[in-house]
Amino acid sequence: MRRKNLKIIHKINELREIIKNQHGSIGLVPTMGALHLGHGSLIKKSVEQNDFTVVSVFVNPVQFGINEDFDKYPRTLEKDAKLCKELGADVVFAPSADEMYQDTQELTLVCPPYSAINKLCGKSRPGHFDGVATVVSKLFNITKCDKAYFGQKDAQQLFIIKKMVKDLNFDVEIIPCPIIREEDGLALSSRNSYIEESKRADALKLSKALKWAKELWQKGIKDKQTLCDNALKILEGLDVDYVEIVDPETFEDYKEGDKRALMLIAAKVSPSNTRLIDNMEL
Ligand code: AMP
């Protein structure tokens, strides 16, 4: 791979100047940093598919609720930049909150429709997806990207961003990327670092429950209640936020007879109270 000179940019205007002088295609990988190989897979794909890749590293205050982990969210910019350089990205865009928002109280927000946010993570994290849609819109406008890369790990986020791009006519192609897991099945997440080694078995219950539901589905069990109850049995000991099944295209509730089904789980692992999410098409 051609080694490039990675630039770390903190200012919007500086990034705009660099982008102005770019003539090829631009790929954007929006992240909150503390990068792992899940993020890495998105960066790799962008580098393969574009002339110029921007990785944004921004812990977006607008998408965190007041009792959430904004303050303790891991911030590891130096390490992140190293991975981005290894993978051939061109720019790490790491603005401060003040650079991105002059005033979060008087901010114009991009708000996804109620039908998209009244379930799953949107239901338990009020305002979260307004924050996500707003920051992603800003990043699209700042970078003028041609393609943007999102992980299927955050399935509801991906659904909402695709809808936003269509509804608001953003000229950006959204590229979904598969979930990257540890060998034992645990989906990579920046929040895994909160989990004590002794609680790893608890964290693993999410992927185990999904795999079990998939096995049942493949054996012909298509009843939502049975599938969810079986998953819940495996999740015992966790503080389960939701186990749901939706149509992967429309995110409408799964009904028996539907050809495709996506099971999604959110649950907290104690004592760190780490909220994990995972999903799998059955
Ligand atoms: P985050 O930094 O958690 O906001 O994630 C940034 C992007 O990386 C999002 O599009 C996530 O869906 C994606 N991502 C996070 N973890 C994974 C993973 N294990 N596999 C694939 N994509 C991921």
PDB file of C-alpha atoms and ligand atoms in Angstrom:
ATOM      1  CA  MET A   1       0.000   0.000   0.000  1.00  0.00           C
ATOM      2  CA  ARG A   2       1.196   3.515  -0.819  1.00  0.00           C
ATOM      3  CA  ARG A   3       2.254   5.279   2.428  1.00  0.00           C
ATOM      4  CA  LYS A   4       0.630   8.660   2.708  1.00  0.00           C
ATOM      5  CA  ASN A   5       1.287  11.633   4.878  1.00  0.00           C
ATOM      6  CA  LEU A   6      -1.613  11.606   7.324  1.00  0.00           C
ATOM      7  CA  LYS A   7      -2.773  15.061   8.382  1.00  0.00           C
ATOM      8  CA  ILE A   8      -4.512  15.666  11.706  1.00  0.00           C
ATOM      9  CA  ILE A   9      -6.858  18.606  11.306  1.00  0.00           C
ATOM     10  CA  HIS A  10      -8.758  20.313  14.139  1.00  0.00           C
ATOM     11  CA  LYS A  11     -10.313  23.272  12.289  1.00  0.00           C
ATOM     12  CA  ILE A  12     -13.246  23.179   9.868  1.00  0.00           C
ATOM     13  CA  ASN A  13     -11.783  25.886   7.601  1.00  0.00           C
ATOM     14  CA  GLU A  14      -8.478  24.121   7.355  1.00  0.00           C
ATOM     15  CA  LEU A  15     -10.219  20.916   6.274  1.00  0.00           C
ATOM     16  CA  ARG A  16     -12.330  22.835   3.759  1.00  0.00           C
ATOM     17  CA  GLU A  17      -9.130  24.271   2.206  1.00  0.00           C
ATOM     18  CA  ILE A  18      -7.639  20.788   1.837  1.00  0.00           C
ATOM     19  CA  ILE A  19     -10.877  19.398   0.385  1.00  0.00           C
ATOM     20  CA  LYS A  20     -11.085  22.288  -2.102  1.00  0.00           C
ATOM     21  CA  ASN A  21      -7.792  21.154  -3.624  1.00  0.00           C
ATOM     22  CA  GLN A  22      -8.931  17.543  -3.979  1.00  0.00           C
ATOM     23  CA  HIS A  23     -10.028  16.465  -7.414  1.00  0.00           C
ATOM     24  CA  GLY A  24     -10.710  12.771  -6.879  1.00  0.00           C
ATOM     25  CA  SER A  25     -13.461  11.043  -4.902  1.00  0.00           C
ATOM     26  CA  ILE A  26     -13.743  11.622  -1.165  1.00  0.00           C
ATOM     27  CA  GLY A  27     -14.665   8.952   1.373  1.00  0.00           C
ATOM     28  CA  LEU A  28     -15.770   9.835   4.904  1.00  0.00           C
ATOM     29  CA  VAL A  29     -15.654   7.518   7.916  1.00  0.00           C
ATOM     30  CA  PRO A  30     -17.444   9.170  10.853  1.00  0.00           C
ATOM     31  CA  THR A  31     -16.322   7.846  14.253  1.00  0.00           C
ATOM     32  CA  MET A  32     -16.106   8.814  17.894  1.00  0.00           C
ATOM     33  CA  GLY A  33     -12.534   7.516  18.101  1.00  0.00           C
ATOM     34  CA  ALA A  34     -11.024   4.869  20.383  1.00  0.00           C
ATOM     35  CA  LEU A  35     -10.652   3.087  17.074  1.00  0.00           C
ATOM     36  CA  HIS A  36     -10.605  -0.689  16.781  1.00  0.00           C
ATOM     37  CA  LEU A  37     -10.605  -3.097  13.859  1.00  0.00           C
ATOM     38  CA  GLY A  38     -14.354  -2.598  13.363  1.00  0.00           C
ATOM     39  CA  HIS A  39     -13.653   1.044  12.506  1.00  0.00           C
ATOM     40  CA  GLY A  40     -10.573  -0.203  10.665  1.00  0.00           C
ATOM     41  CA  SER A  41     -12.718  -2.231   8.264  1.00  0.00           C
ATOM     42  CA  LEU A  42     -14.657   0.926   7.315  1.00  0.00           C
ATOM     43  CA  ILE A  43     -11.441   2.914   6.818  1.00  0.00           C
ATOM     44  CA  LYS A  44      -9.927   0.146   4.685  1.00  0.00           C
ATOM     45  CA  LYS A  45     -12.980   0.063   2.462  1.00  0.00           C
ATOM     46  CA  SER A  46     -12.958   3.833   2.033  1.00  0.00           C
ATOM     47  CA  VAL A  47      -9.261   3.836   1.138  1.00  0.00           C
ATOM     48  CA  GLU A  48      -9.908   1.103  -1.455  1.00  0.00           C
ATOM     49  CA  GLN A  49     -12.878   2.891  -2.992  1.00  0.00           C
ATOM     50  CA  ASN A  50     -11.782   6.550  -2.923  1.00  0.00           C
ATOM     51  CA  ASP A  51      -8.879   8.813  -3.832  1.00  0.00           C
ATOM     52  CA  PHE A  52      -9.016  10.594  -0.485  1.00  0.00           C
ATOM     53  CA  THR A  53     -10.260   9.369   2.906  1.00  0.00           C
ATOM     54  CA  VAL A  54     -11.251  11.516   5.860  1.00  0.00           C
ATOM     55  CA  VAL A  55     -11.754   9.799   9.220  1.00  0.00           C
ATOM     56  CA  SER A  56     -13.596  12.039  11.658  1.00  0.00           C
ATOM     57  CA  VAL A  57     -12.894  11.483  15.343  1.00  0.00           C
ATOM     58  CA  PHE A  58     -15.403  13.418  17.383  1.00  0.00           C
ATOM     59  CA  VAL A  59     -17.181  12.500  20.601  1.00  0.00           C
ATOM     60  CA  ASN A  60     -20.362  14.355  19.734  1.00  0.00           C
ATOM     61  CA  PRO A  61     -21.903  15.890  22.874  1.00  0.00           C
ATOM     62  CA  VAL A  62     -25.265  16.403  21.163  1.00  0.00           C
ATOM     63  CA  GLN A  63     -25.915  12.665  20.836  1.00  0.00           C
ATOM     64  CA  PHE A  64     -25.297  11.848  24.525  1.00  0.00           C
ATOM     65  CA  GLY A  65     -28.016  11.993  27.178  1.00  0.00           C
ATOM     66  CA  ILE A  66     -27.286  13.699  30.521  1.00  0.00           C
ATOM     67  CA  ASN A  67     -26.766  10.426  32.373  1.00  0.00           C
ATOM     68  CA  GLU A  68     -24.689   8.805  29.664  1.00  0.00           C
ATOM     69  CA  ASP A  69     -20.946   8.270  29.326  1.00  0.00           C
ATOM     70  CA  PHE A  70     -19.882  11.429  27.444  1.00  0.00           C
ATOM     71  CA  ASP A  71     -17.236  12.374  30.037  1.00  0.00           C
ATOM     72  CA  LYS A  72     -15.736   8.933  30.411  1.00  0.00           C
ATOM     73  CA  TYR A  73     -15.891   7.962  26.718  1.00  0.00           C
ATOM     74  CA  PRO A  74     -12.318   6.861  25.780  1.00  0.00           C
ATOM     75  CA  ARG A  75     -10.289   9.479  23.906  1.00  0.00           C
ATOM     76  CA  THR A  76      -7.142   8.072  22.275  1.00  0.00           C
ATOM     77  CA  LEU A  77      -6.365  10.396  19.370  1.00  0.00           C
ATOM     78  CA  GLU A  78      -2.680   9.546  19.021  1.00  0.00           C
ATOM     79  CA  LYS A  79      -3.346   5.826  18.796  1.00  0.00           C
ATOM     80  CA  ASP A  80      -6.283   6.450  16.445  1.00  0.00           C
ATOM     81  CA  ALA A  81      -4.091   8.495  14.108  1.00  0.00           C
ATOM     82  CA  LYS A  82      -1.545   5.681  14.029  1.00  0.00           C
ATOM     83  CA  LEU A  83      -4.170   3.177  12.869  1.00  0.00           C
ATOM     84  CA  CYS A  84      -5.522   5.634  10.284  1.00  0.00           C
ATOM     85  CA  LYS A  85      -2.017   6.144   8.894  1.00  0.00           C
ATOM     86  CA  GLU A  86      -1.370   2.393   8.747  1.00  0.00           C
ATOM     87  CA  LEU A  87      -4.600   1.902   6.819  1.00  0.00           C
ATOM     88  CA  GLY A  88      -3.816   4.654   4.323  1.00  0.00           C
ATOM     89  CA  ALA A  89      -6.299   7.383   5.360  1.00  0.00           C
ATOM     90  CA  ASP A  90      -5.410  10.949   4.338  1.00  0.00           C
ATOM     91  CA  VAL A  91      -6.922  13.070   7.100  1.00  0.00           C
ATOM     92  CA  VAL A  92      -8.049  12.611  10.673  1.00  0.00           C
ATOM     93  CA  PHE A  93     -10.549  15.362  11.388  1.00  0.00           C
ATOM     94  CA  ALA A  94     -10.692  15.833  15.152  1.00  0.00           C
ATOM     95  CA  PRO A  95     -12.508  19.078  15.955  1.00  0.00           C
ATOM     96  CA  SER A  96     -13.253  20.307  19.461  1.00  0.00           C
ATOM     97  CA  ALA A  97     -16.887  20.590  20.578  1.00  0.00           C
ATOM     98  CA  ASP A  98     -16.568  24.394  20.394  1.00  0.00           C
ATOM     99  CA  GLU A  99     -15.325  24.182  16.828  1.00  0.00           C
ATOM    100  CA  MET A 100     -18.358  22.096  15.818  1.00  0.00           C
ATOM    101  CA  TYR A 101     -20.985  23.909  17.894  1.00  0.00           C
ATOM    102  CA  GLN A 102     -20.994  27.563  18.818  1.00  0.00           C
ATOM    103  CA  ASP A 103     -24.048  27.046  20.978  1.00  0.00           C
ATOM    104  CA  THR A 104     -25.616  23.645  21.567  1.00  0.00           C
ATOM    105  CA  GLN A 105     -28.691  25.262  23.165  1.00  0.00           C
ATOM    106  CA  GLU A 106     -29.606  27.242  20.046  1.00  0.00           C
ATOM    107  CA  LEU A 107     -28.658  24.663  17.475  1.00  0.00           C
ATOM    108  CA  THR A 108     -30.567  23.849  14.287  1.00  0.00           C
ATOM    109  CA  LEU A 109     -31.155  20.117  14.588  1.00  0.00           C
ATOM    110  CA  VAL A 110     -31.801  17.467  11.966  1.00  0.00           C
ATOM    111  CA  CYS A 111     -34.596  15.356  13.457  1.00  0.00           C
ATOM    112  CA  PRO A 112     -35.459  11.934  12.058  1.00  0.00           C
ATOM    113  CA  PRO A 113     -39.201  11.148  12.022  1.00  0.00           C
ATOM    114  CA  TYR A 114     -40.872   9.765  15.124  1.00  0.00           C
ATOM    115  CA  SER A 115     -41.582   6.430  13.429  1.00  0.00           C
ATOM    116  CA  ALA A 116     -37.818   5.858  13.059  1.00  0.00           C
ATOM    117  CA  ILE A 117     -36.868   6.798  16.611  1.00  0.00           C
ATOM    118  CA  ASN A 118     -39.772   5.592  18.751  1.00  0.00           C
ATOM    119  CA  LYS A 119     -38.247   2.122  19.077  1.00  0.00           C
ATOM    120  CA  LEU A 120     -35.001   0.340  19.950  1.00  0.00           C
ATOM    121  CA  CYS A 121     -32.130   2.702  20.871  1.00  0.00           C
ATOM    122  CA  GLY A 122     -34.166   5.775  19.934  1.00  0.00           C
ATOM    123  CA  LYS A 123     -36.719   4.923  22.593  1.00  0.00           C
ATOM    124  CA  SER A 124     -34.223   4.493  25.428  1.00  0.00           C
ATOM    125  CA  ARG A 125     -31.934   7.320  24.306  1.00  0.00           C
ATOM    126  CA  PRO A 126     -34.223  10.327  23.687  1.00  0.00           C
ATOM    127  CA  GLY A 127     -32.552  12.894  21.427  1.00  0.00           C
ATOM    128  CA  HIS A 128     -29.732  10.528  20.501  1.00  0.00           C
ATOM    129  CA  PHE A 129     -30.579  10.214  16.830  1.00  0.00           C
ATOM    130  CA  ASP A 130     -31.247  13.958  16.466  1.00  0.00           C
ATOM    131  CA  GLY A 131     -27.653  14.400  17.611  1.00  0.00           C
ATOM    132  CA  VAL A 132     -26.386  11.720  15.240  1.00  0.00           C
ATOM    133  CA  ALA A 133     -28.313  13.024  12.196  1.00  0.00           C
ATOM    134  CA  THR A 134     -27.170  16.583  12.958  1.00  0.00           C
ATOM    135  CA  VAL A 135     -23.474  15.792  13.306  1.00  0.00           C
ATOM    136  CA  VAL A 136     -23.467  13.512  10.262  1.00  0.00           C
ATOM    137  CA  SER A 137     -25.148  16.262   8.189  1.00  0.00           C
ATOM    138  CA  LYS A 138     -22.486  18.715   9.334  1.00  0.00           C
ATOM    139  CA  LEU A 139     -19.720  16.255   8.439  1.00  0.00           C
ATOM    140  CA  PHE A 140     -21.254  15.686   4.994  1.00  0.00           C
ATOM    141  CA  ASN A 141     -21.349  19.442   4.392  1.00  0.00           C
ATOM    142  CA  ILE A 142     -17.831  20.035   5.693  1.00  0.00           C
ATOM    143  CA  THR A 143     -16.146  17.183   3.810  1.00  0.00           C
ATOM    144  CA  LYS A 144     -18.332  17.193   0.636  1.00  0.00           C
ATOM    145  CA  CYS A 145     -17.780  13.441   0.627  1.00  0.00           C
ATOM    146  CA  ASP A 146     -18.936  11.231  -2.243  1.00  0.00           C
ATOM    147  CA  LYS A 147     -19.253   8.108  -0.097  1.00  0.00           C
ATOM    148  CA  ALA A 148     -19.678   7.629   3.655  1.00  0.00           C
ATOM    149  CA  TYR A 149     -19.080   4.402   5.553  1.00  0.00           C
ATOM    150  CA  PHE A 150     -21.260   3.134   8.405  1.00  0.00           C
ATOM    151  CA  GLY A 151     -21.164  -0.136  10.351  1.00  0.00           C
ATOM    152  CA  GLN A 152     -24.127  -2.506  10.504  1.00  0.00           C
ATOM    153  CA  LYS A 153     -23.297  -2.818  14.201  1.00  0.00           C
ATOM    154  CA  ASP A 154     -25.353   0.372  14.678  1.00  0.00           C
ATOM    155  CA  ALA A 155     -28.202  -0.917  12.544  1.00  0.00           C
ATOM    156  CA  GLN A 156     -30.822   1.663  13.545  1.00  0.00           C
ATOM    157  CA  GLN A 157     -28.301   4.471  12.980  1.00  0.00           C
ATOM    158  CA  LEU A 158     -27.543   3.132   9.504  1.00  0.00           C
ATOM    159  CA  PHE A 159     -31.264   2.938   8.721  1.00  0.00           C
ATOM    160  CA  ILE A 160     -31.800   6.522   9.918  1.00  0.00           C
ATOM    161  CA  ILE A 161     -28.812   7.914   7.997  1.00  0.00           C
ATOM    162  CA  LYS A 162     -29.920   6.200   4.780  1.00  0.00           C
ATOM    163  CA  LYS A 163     -33.382   7.685   5.223  1.00  0.00           C
ATOM    164  CA  MET A 164     -31.966  11.137   5.989  1.00  0.00           C
ATOM    165  CA  VAL A 165     -29.805  11.066   2.837  1.00  0.00           C
ATOM    166  CA  LYS A 166     -32.855  10.151   0.745  1.00  0.00           C
ATOM    167  CA  ASP A 167     -35.243  12.589   2.442  1.00  0.00           C
ATOM    168  CA  LEU A 168     -32.833  15.557   2.378  1.00  0.00           C
ATOM    169  CA  ASN A 169     -31.215  14.792  -1.022  1.00  0.00           C
ATOM    170  CA  PHE A 170     -27.664  14.590   0.252  1.00  0.00           C
ATOM    171  CA  ASP A 171     -25.441  13.696  -2.686  1.00  0.00           C
ATOM    172  CA  VAL A 172     -23.638  11.004  -0.704  1.00  0.00           C
ATOM    173  CA  GLU A 173     -23.603   7.254  -1.225  1.00  0.00           C
ATOM    174  CA  ILE A 174     -23.946   5.356   2.048  1.00  0.00           C
ATOM    175  CA  ILE A 175     -21.823   2.217   2.200  1.00  0.00           C
ATOM    176  CA  PRO A 176     -22.934  -0.288   4.876  1.00  0.00           C
ATOM    177  CA  CYS A 177     -20.121  -2.394   6.353  1.00  0.00           C
ATOM    178  CA  PRO A 178     -20.520  -5.767   8.131  1.00  0.00           C
ATOM    179  CA  ILE A 179     -20.052  -6.204  11.882  1.00  0.00           C
ATOM    180  CA  ILE A 180     -16.506  -7.154  12.897  1.00  0.00           C
ATOM    181  CA  ARG A 181     -16.358  -9.551  15.865  1.00  0.00           C
ATOM    182  CA  GLU A 182     -13.742 -11.052  18.144  1.00  0.00           C
ATOM    183  CA  GLU A 183     -13.080 -14.736  17.520  1.00  0.00           C
ATOM    184  CA  ASP A 184     -15.494 -15.654  20.317  1.00  0.00           C
ATOM    185  CA  GLY A 185     -18.294 -13.616  18.738  1.00  0.00           C
ATOM    186  CA  LEU A 186     -18.171 -10.388  20.764  1.00  0.00           C
ATOM    187  CA  ALA A 187     -18.835  -7.437  18.465  1.00  0.00           C
ATOM    188  CA  LEU A 188     -15.951  -4.965  18.636  1.00  0.00           C
ATOM    189  CA  SER A 189     -16.929  -1.746  20.383  1.00  0.00           C
ATOM    190  CA  SER A 190     -15.071   1.165  21.968  1.00  0.00           C
ATOM    191  CA  ARG A 191     -17.240   0.546  25.048  1.00  0.00           C
ATOM    192  CA  ASN A 192     -15.864  -2.998  25.481  1.00  0.00           C
ATOM    193  CA  SER A 193     -12.928  -1.347  27.279  1.00  0.00           C
ATOM    194  CA  TYR A 194     -15.286  -0.547  30.202  1.00  0.00           C
ATOM    195  CA  ILE A 195     -15.956  -4.252  30.810  1.00  0.00           C
ATOM    196  CA  GLU A 196     -13.916  -6.110  33.412  1.00  0.00           C
ATOM    197  CA  GLU A 197     -12.241  -9.292  32.137  1.00  0.00           C
ATOM    198  CA  SER A 198     -14.289 -11.295  34.664  1.00  0.00           C
ATOM    199  CA  LYS A 199     -17.506  -9.977  33.055  1.00  0.00           C
ATOM    200  CA  ARG A 200     -16.573 -10.868  29.515  1.00  0.00           C
ATOM    201  CA  ALA A 201     -18.819 -13.940  29.647  1.00  0.00           C
ATOM    202  CA  ASP A 202     -21.727 -11.582  30.303  1.00  0.00           C
ATOM    203  CA  ALA A 203     -20.803  -9.406  27.332  1.00  0.00           C
ATOM    204  CA  LEU A 204     -20.684 -12.508  25.154  1.00  0.00           C
ATOM    205  CA  LYS A 205     -24.312 -13.303  25.927  1.00  0.00           C
ATOM    206  CA  LEU A 206     -25.509 -10.825  23.292  1.00  0.00           C
ATOM    207  CA  SER A 207     -23.863 -12.567  20.352  1.00  0.00           C
ATOM    208  CA  LYS A 208     -24.711 -15.987  21.823  1.00  0.00           C
ATOM    209  CA  ALA A 209     -28.393 -15.069  22.050  1.00  0.00           C
ATOM    210  CA  LEU A 210     -28.382 -13.819  18.450  1.00  0.00           C
ATOM    211  CA  LYS A 211     -26.658 -16.963  17.182  1.00  0.00           C
ATOM    212  CA  TRP A 212     -29.146 -19.169  19.034  1.00  0.00           C
ATOM    213  CA  ALA A 213     -32.095 -17.249  17.598  1.00  0.00           C
ATOM    214  CA  LYS A 214     -30.597 -17.627  14.116  1.00  0.00           C
ATOM    215  CA  GLU A 215     -30.251 -21.383  14.630  1.00  0.00           C
ATOM    216  CA  LEU A 216     -33.879 -21.630  15.693  1.00  0.00           C
ATOM    217  CA  TRP A 217     -34.962 -19.515  12.710  1.00  0.00           C
ATOM    218  CA  GLN A 218     -33.029 -21.781  10.388  1.00  0.00           C
ATOM    219  CA  LYS A 219     -34.746 -24.799  11.964  1.00  0.00           C
ATOM    220  CA  GLY A 220     -38.052 -23.230  10.970  1.00  0.00           C
ATOM    221  CA  ILE A 221     -39.100 -21.400  14.155  1.00  0.00           C
ATOM    222  CA  LYS A 222     -40.532 -18.112  12.898  1.00  0.00           C
ATOM    223  CA  ASP A 223     -42.650 -17.048  15.872  1.00  0.00           C
ATOM    224  CA  LYS A 224     -41.421 -13.739  17.296  1.00  0.00           C
ATOM    225  CA  GLN A 225     -42.287 -14.498  20.907  1.00  0.00           C
ATOM    226  CA  THR A 226     -40.502 -17.866  20.869  1.00  0.00           C
ATOM    227  CA  LEU A 227     -37.407 -16.369  19.236  1.00  0.00           C
ATOM    228  CA  CYS A 228     -37.261 -13.455  21.695  1.00  0.00           C
ATOM    229  CA  ASP A 229     -37.955 -15.657  24.740  1.00  0.00           C
ATOM    230  CA  ASN A 230     -35.105 -17.971  23.782  1.00  0.00           C
ATOM    231  CA  ALA A 231     -32.755 -15.020  23.366  1.00  0.00           C
ATOM    232  CA  LEU A 232     -33.884 -13.598  26.724  1.00  0.00           C
ATOM    233  CA  LYS A 233     -33.043 -16.876  28.462  1.00  0.00           C
ATOM    234  CA  ILE A 234     -29.434 -16.576  27.297  1.00  0.00           C
ATOM    235  CA  LEU A 235     -29.360 -12.908  28.351  1.00  0.00           C
ATOM    236  CA  GLU A 236     -30.274 -13.774  31.949  1.00  0.00           C
ATOM    237  CA  GLY A 237     -28.109 -11.813  34.405  1.00  0.00           C
ATOM    238  CA  LEU A 238     -27.944  -8.742  32.161  1.00  0.00           C
ATOM    239  CA  ASP A 239     -30.075  -5.638  32.424  1.00  0.00           C
ATOM    240  CA  VAL A 240     -31.836  -6.047  29.081  1.00  0.00           C
ATOM    241  CA  ASP A 241     -33.043  -2.880  27.396  1.00  0.00           C
ATOM    242  CA  TYR A 242     -34.636  -4.613  24.403  1.00  0.00           C
ATOM    243  CA  VAL A 243     -34.738  -7.742  22.289  1.00  0.00           C
ATOM    244  CA  GLU A 244     -36.590  -6.960  19.076  1.00  0.00           C
ATOM    245  CA  ILE A 245     -37.057  -8.313  15.580  1.00  0.00           C
ATOM    246  CA  VAL A 246     -37.629  -5.987  12.634  1.00  0.00           C
ATOM    247  CA  ASP A 247     -37.641  -6.049   8.858  1.00  0.00           C
ATOM    248  CA  PRO A 248     -34.022  -5.168   7.991  1.00  0.00           C
ATOM    249  CA  GLU A 249     -35.067  -2.879   5.118  1.00  0.00           C
ATOM    250  CA  THR A 250     -37.975  -0.938   6.647  1.00  0.00           C
ATOM    251  CA  PHE A 251     -37.304  -1.407  10.386  1.00  0.00           C
ATOM    252  CA  GLU A 252     -40.991  -2.156  10.813  1.00  0.00           C
ATOM    253  CA  ASP A 253     -41.866  -4.790  13.427  1.00  0.00           C
ATOM    254  CA  TYR A 254     -41.351  -8.326  12.187  1.00  0.00           C
ATOM    255  CA  LYS A 255     -44.527 -10.291  11.433  1.00  0.00           C
ATOM    256  CA  GLU A 256     -44.677 -14.012  10.953  1.00  0.00           C
ATOM    257  CA  GLY A 257     -44.572 -14.679   7.218  1.00  0.00           C
ATOM    258  CA  ASP A 258     -41.914 -12.009   6.575  1.00  0.00           C
ATOM    259  CA  LYS A 259     -39.049 -13.447   4.542  1.00  0.00           C
ATOM    260  CA  ARG A 260     -36.313 -11.518   6.344  1.00  0.00           C
ATOM    261  CA  ALA A 261     -35.807 -10.723  10.000  1.00  0.00           C
ATOM    262  CA  LEU A 262     -33.181  -8.732  11.889  1.00  0.00           C
ATOM    263  CA  MET A 263     -32.870  -9.408  15.620  1.00  0.00           C
ATOM    264  CA  LEU A 264     -31.467  -6.538  17.694  1.00  0.00           C
ATOM    265  CA  ILE A 265     -30.387  -6.537  21.327  1.00  0.00           C
ATOM    266  CA  ALA A 266     -29.331  -3.825  23.773  1.00  0.00           C
ATOM    267  CA  ALA A 267     -28.306  -4.793  27.311  1.00  0.00           C
ATOM    268  CA  LYS A 268     -26.219  -3.455  30.155  1.00  0.00           C
ATOM    269  CA  VAL A 269     -23.369  -5.415  31.713  1.00  0.00           C
ATOM    270  CA  SER A 270     -22.809  -4.756  35.427  1.00  0.00           C
ATOM    271  CA  PRO A 271     -21.126  -3.560  37.556  1.00  0.00           C
ATOM    272  CA  SER A 272     -19.736  -1.057  35.020  1.00  0.00           C
ATOM    273  CA  ASN A 273     -23.261  -0.634  33.625  1.00  0.00           C
ATOM    274  CA  THR A 274     -21.854  -0.809  30.112  1.00  0.00           C
ATOM    275  CA  ARG A 275     -24.586  -0.624  27.509  1.00  0.00           C
ATOM    276  CA  LEU A 276     -23.828  -2.946  24.590  1.00  0.00           C
ATOM    277  CA  ILE A 277     -25.722  -3.375  21.334  1.00  0.00           C
ATOM    278  CA  ASP A 278     -25.557  -6.113  18.739  1.00  0.00           C
ATOM    279  CA  ASN A 279     -27.708  -7.478  15.922  1.00  0.00           C
ATOM    280  CA  MET A 280     -27.873 -10.278  13.397  1.00  0.00           C
ATOM    281  CA  GLU A 281     -30.022 -11.123  10.416  1.00  0.00           C
ATOM    282  CA  LEU A 282     -31.760 -14.416  11.225  1.00  0.00           C
TER     283      LEU A 282
HETATM  284  P1  AMP B   1     -18.526   4.811  16.790  1.00  0.00           P
HETATM  285  O1  AMP B   1     -17.122   5.302  16.907  1.00  0.00           O
HETATM  286  O2  AMP B   1     -18.897   3.798  17.819  1.00  0.00           O
HETATM  287  O3  AMP B   1     -19.511   5.936  16.647  1.00  0.00           O
HETATM  288  O4  AMP B   1     -18.588   4.022  15.413  1.00  0.00           O
HETATM  289  C1  AMP B   1     -18.207   4.612  14.202  1.00  0.00           C
HETATM  290  C2  AMP B   1     -18.621   3.719  13.063  1.00  0.00           C
HETATM  291  O5  AMP B   1     -17.974   2.468  13.189  1.00  0.00           O
HETATM  292  C3  AMP B   1     -20.129   3.439  13.050  1.00  0.00           C
HETATM  293  O6  AMP B   1     -20.589   3.472  11.711  1.00  0.00           O
HETATM  294  C4  AMP B   1     -20.217   2.055  13.632  1.00  0.00           C
HETATM  295  O7  AMP B   1     -21.333   1.323  13.201  1.00  0.00           O
HETATM  296  C5  AMP B   1     -18.933   1.431  13.109  1.00  0.00           C
HETATM  297  N1  AMP B   1     -18.553   0.292  13.956  1.00  0.00           N
HETATM  298  C6  AMP B   1     -18.368   0.280  15.292  1.00  0.00           C
HETATM  299  N2  AMP B   1     -18.083  -0.973  15.736  1.00  0.00           N
HETATM  300  C7  AMP B   1     -18.096  -1.766  14.634  1.00  0.00           C
HETATM  301  C8  AMP B   1     -17.888  -3.163  14.418  1.00  0.00           C
HETATM  302  N3  AMP B   1     -17.625  -3.998  15.413  1.00  0.00           N
HETATM  303  N4  AMP B   1     -17.986  -3.628  13.158  1.00  0.00           N
HETATM  304  C9  AMP B   1     -18.273  -2.789  12.120  1.00  0.00           C
HETATM  305  N5  AMP B   1     -18.475  -1.471  12.257  1.00  0.00           N
HETATM  306  C10 AMP B   1     -18.390  -0.962  13.493  1.00  0.00           C
END
